[in-house]
Tab-separated table of C-alpha atoms in Angstrom:
chain	number	residue	atom	x	y	z
A	129	MET	CA	18.971	13.494	3.844
A	130	THR	CA	22.957	14.215	3.152
A	131	ASP	CA	24.141	16.697	1.136
A	132	GLN	CA	24.840	13.782	-1.737
A	133	ALA	CA	21.729	13.056	-2.071
A	134	THR	CA	20.076	17.355	-2.028
A	135	GLU	CA	22.577	17.747	-4.369
A	136	ALA	CA	22.123	14.675	-6.576
A	137	GLU	CA	18.191	15.577	-6.759
A	138	SER	CA	19.182	19.407	-7.614
A	139	ASP	CA	20.310	17.901	-11.137
A	140	THR	CA	17.247	15.647	-12.183
A	141	PRO	CA	14.966	17.586	-13.023
A	142	ASP	CA	11.179	17.965	-11.862
A	143	ILE	CA	8.681	15.436	-12.484
A	144	PRO	CA	5.061	16.268	-13.321
A	145	GLY	CA	2.726	15.688	-11.256
A	146	LYS	CA	0.051	12.696	-12.325
A	147	PRO	CA	-3.655	12.906	-10.799
A	148	THR	CA	-4.644	10.211	-7.983
A	149	SER	CA	-7.141	9.244	-10.885
A	150	ALA	CA	-4.608	7.913	-13.679
A	151	SER	CA	-3.761	5.054	-12.304
A	152	ARG	CA	-6.675	4.161	-9.444
A	153	THR	CA	-7.412	0.603	-10.873
A	154	THR	CA	-10.020	-1.947	-9.497
A	155	LEU	CA	-9.173	-5.875	-9.918
A	156	SER	CA	-12.068	-8.510	-9.418
A	157	HIS	CA	-12.129	-11.804	-8.600
A	158	ILE	CA	-13.934	-14.349	-7.981
A	159	MET	CA	-13.915	-16.718	-4.881
A	160	THR	CA	-13.807	-20.522	-5.130
A	161	HIS	CA	-12.629	-23.119	-3.517
A	162	ASN	CA	-9.336	-23.410	-3.937
A	163	ASP	CA	-9.151	-20.192	-1.804
A	164	THR	CA	-10.743	-21.659	0.847
A	165	ASN	CA	-8.921	-22.325	4.278
A	166	LEU	CA	-10.047	-24.595	6.947
A	167	LEU	CA	-13.095	-22.877	8.258
A	168	GLY	CA	-14.474	-23.418	4.874
A	169	THR	CA	-13.871	-19.076	3.941
A	170	VAL	CA	-11.775	-17.279	2.199
A	171	HIS	CA	-7.749	-17.386	2.809
A	172	GLY	CA	-6.976	-14.588	4.620
A	173	GLY	CA	-3.234	-15.437	2.332
A	174	VAL	CA	-5.767	-15.028	-0.547
A	175	ILE	CA	-6.903	-12.034	-0.005
A	176	MET	CA	-3.804	-10.358	0.887
A	177	LYS	CA	-2.028	-11.443	-2.898
A	178	LEU	CA	-4.949	-9.805	-3.956
A	179	VAL	CA	-4.505	-7.197	-2.808
A	180	ASP	CA	-0.236	-6.726	-3.148
A	181	ASP	CA	-1.648	-7.221	-7.306
A	182	ALA	CA	-3.090	-4.203	-7.332
A	183	ALA	CA	-1.350	-1.894	-5.487
A	184	GLY	CA	1.408	-3.473	-7.172
A	185	ALA	CA	-0.660	-2.414	-10.374
A	186	VAL	CA	-1.147	0.889	-9.395
A	187	ALA	CA	1.948	2.026	-8.113
A	188	GLY	CA	3.190	0.654	-11.752
A	189	ARG	CA	1.829	2.504	-13.733
A	190	HIS	CA	1.927	5.815	-11.166
A	191	SER	CA	5.574	5.438	-11.119
A	192	GLY	CA	5.945	4.698	-14.936
A	193	GLY	CA	8.013	0.746	-14.672
A	194	PRO	CA	8.586	-1.782	-12.227
A	195	ALA	CA	7.271	-1.086	-8.285
A	196	VAL	CA	8.054	-3.587	-5.640
A	197	THR	CA	6.848	-3.937	-1.742
A	198	ALA	CA	8.533	-2.657	0.355
A	199	SER	CA	5.988	-2.903	3.447
A	200	MET	CA	2.460	-3.531	3.957
A	201	ASP	CA	0.843	-1.796	7.373
A	202	GLU	CA	-2.777	-2.426	8.912
A	203	MET	CA	-4.367	-4.849	6.629
A	204	VAL	CA	-7.395	-5.533	7.934
A	205	PHE	CA	-9.957	-8.540	7.712
A	206	LEU	CA	-13.421	-6.592	8.497
A	207	GLU	CA	-15.657	-9.781	7.295
A	208	PRO	CA	-15.521	-13.654	6.436
A	209	VAL	CA	-14.774	-13.743	2.822
A	210	ARG	CA	-17.129	-16.760	0.859
A	211	VAL	CA	-17.018	-19.143	-2.100
A	212	GLY	CA	-18.776	-17.455	-4.620
A	213	ASP	CA	-18.321	-13.862	-3.460
A	214	LEU	CA	-16.893	-11.463	-6.324
A	215	VAL	CA	-14.255	-10.118	-5.048
A	216	HIS	CA	-13.675	-6.682	-5.722
A	217	VAL	CA	-9.993	-4.976	-4.909
A	218	LYS	CA	-10.112	-1.332	-5.391
A	219	ALA	CA	-6.208	0.814	-5.544
A	220	GLN	CA	-4.457	4.063	-5.650
A	221	VAL	CA	-1.425	5.847	-4.739
A	222	ASN	CA	-2.041	8.339	-1.573
A	223	TRP	CA	0.869	9.996	-1.318
A	224	THR	CA	5.002	9.795	-3.065
A	225	GLY	CA	7.995	10.267	-1.759
A	226	ARG	CA	11.375	10.325	-4.241
A	227	THR	CA	11.443	6.806	-5.289
A	228	SER	CA	8.511	5.530	-2.616
A	229	MET	CA	4.246	5.627	-3.341
A	230	GLU	CA	1.948	4.077	-0.006
A	231	VAL	CA	-0.519	2.998	-2.272
A	232	GLY	CA	-4.375	2.262	-0.239
A	233	VAL	CA	-6.778	-0.402	-0.945
A	234	ARG	CA	-10.307	-0.976	0.054
A	235	VAL	CA	-11.374	-4.759	-0.655
A	236	LEU	CA	-15.315	-5.277	-1.428
A	237	ALA	CA	-17.177	-8.330	-1.746
A	238	GLU	CA	-20.598	-8.946	-3.334
A	239	ARG	CA	-22.709	-12.337	-3.539
A	240	TRP	CA	-21.905	-13.225	-6.941
A	241	ASN	CA	-25.596	-13.869	-8.222
A	242	GLU	CA	-27.103	-12.075	-6.036
A	243	SER	CA	-28.296	-7.866	-6.909
A	244	THR	CA	-27.199	-6.588	-3.096
A	245	PRO	CA	-24.910	-3.444	-3.071
A	246	PRO	CA	-21.305	-4.873	-1.925
A	247	THR	CA	-19.431	-5.322	1.671
A	248	GLN	CA	-16.017	-3.903	1.907
A	249	VAL	CA	-14.750	-6.722	3.679
A	250	GLY	CA	-10.443	-5.279	4.464
A	251	SER	CA	-8.695	-2.466	3.621
A	252	ALA	CA	-4.223	-2.363	4.342
A	253	TYR	CA	-1.740	0.000	3.054
A	254	LEU	CA	1.427	-1.023	1.426
A	255	VAL	CA	3.951	1.063	0.530
A	256	PHE	CA	5.994	0.721	-3.035
A	257	ALA	CA	9.617	1.521	-4.702
A	258	ALA	CA	10.022	2.231	-7.603
A	259	VAL	CA	13.353	0.360	-9.317
A	260	ASP	CA	14.916	0.116	-12.872
A	261	ALA	CA	16.064	-2.107	-14.466
A	262	ALA	CA	18.754	-3.147	-12.182
A	263	GLY	CA	17.127	-3.045	-9.204
A	264	ARG	CA	18.036	0.533	-7.886
A	265	PRO	CA	15.299	3.124	-6.552
A	266	ARG	CA	13.957	5.796	-9.187
A	267	ARG	CA	11.962	8.974	-8.732
A	268	VAL	CA	7.947	8.803	-9.408
A	269	PRO	CA	6.207	11.515	-10.015
A	270	PRO	CA	4.492	13.628	-7.169
A	271	VAL	CA	0.725	12.429	-6.673
A	272	VAL	CA	-2.409	15.292	-7.316
A	273	PRO	CA	-4.761	15.039	-4.780
A	274	GLU	CA	-8.371	15.640	-6.586
A	275	THR	CA	-10.896	15.062	-4.304
A	276	GLU	CA	-11.165	16.250	-0.877
A	277	ARG	CA	-11.245	12.614	-0.154
A	278	ASP	CA	-7.681	12.107	-1.685
A	279	ARG	CA	-6.352	15.550	0.291
A	280	ARG	CA	-7.450	13.863	3.170
A	281	ARG	CA	-6.004	10.188	2.571
A	282	TYR	CA	-2.109	12.356	1.276
A	283	GLN	CA	-2.700	13.481	5.036
A	284	GLU	CA	-3.532	10.204	6.496
A	285	ALA	CA	-0.414	8.527	4.942
A	286	GLN	CA	2.049	11.694	5.195
A	287	ILE	CA	0.872	10.734	8.995
A	288	ARG	CA	1.451	6.429	8.836
A	289	ARG	CA	4.678	7.399	6.651
A	290	THR	CA	6.074	9.376	10.156
A	291	HIS	CA	4.755	6.935	12.131
A	292	ARG	CA	6.561	3.526	10.542
A	293	LEU	CA	9.742	6.408	10.574
A	294	ALA	CA	9.943	6.779	14.176
A	295	ARG	CA	8.827	2.747	14.709
A	296	ARG	CA	12.205	2.104	12.347
A	297	ARG	CA	14.381	4.393	14.436
A	298	ALA	CA	13.421	3.661	17.994
A	299	ILE	CA	13.331	0.059	16.610
A	300	ARG	CA	17.187	0.805	15.738
A	301	GLU	CA	17.593	2.535	18.861
A	302	LEU	CA	16.927	0.022	20.701
A	303	ARG	CA	18.593	-2.983	19.226
A	304	GLU	CA	22.109	-0.469	18.958
A	305	LYS	CA	21.912	0.049	22.858
A	306	ARG	CA	21.425	-3.443	23.596
A	307	ALA	CA	23.802	-4.583	21.681
A	308	ALA	CA	26.192	-1.684	23.475
A	309	GLU	CA	25.029	-3.726	26.926
A	310	GLY	CA	26.280	-6.894	25.539
A	311	TYR	CA	23.130	-8.604	24.736
A	312	GLU	CA	23.140	-10.620	21.968
A	313	ASP	CA	19.511	-11.083	20.613
């Protein structure tokens, strides 16, 4: 962080924190034949869109305005989703920075016509940046974890952030080194 950023932050009044539950949401959707891939199961891209939609709603709620997807980490598909499954996408803010938020998402599926409990079929972590009307980053309220589970998710999100930044730095340094050595990628 630069001195200029530190000065700008000190000029901005503190934003009150919001509890995890304030923006938590569930999006539900029944899967149809329009959602299938060539194998006859629901296309992963359809699930990813639902994940992004739910996470975007949570990020917008938490930040009090527009937020854009900056990255998606660790999208994991655990089980196939089938036509006729009722899919529930549960999302919450796990961690906040100055202008960004990590949103954790769990994807559950159950048969639309059965009374069996839903099965977890996927999960993902997304990073959103809050933006103003001109598309510039804007500050977000801190998230206030309420439960032990929320506190664990907050700590894990900090680890993922550290890894994202280290990976980005290592790649940038490698590219700079290769460019200095005369390699054109």
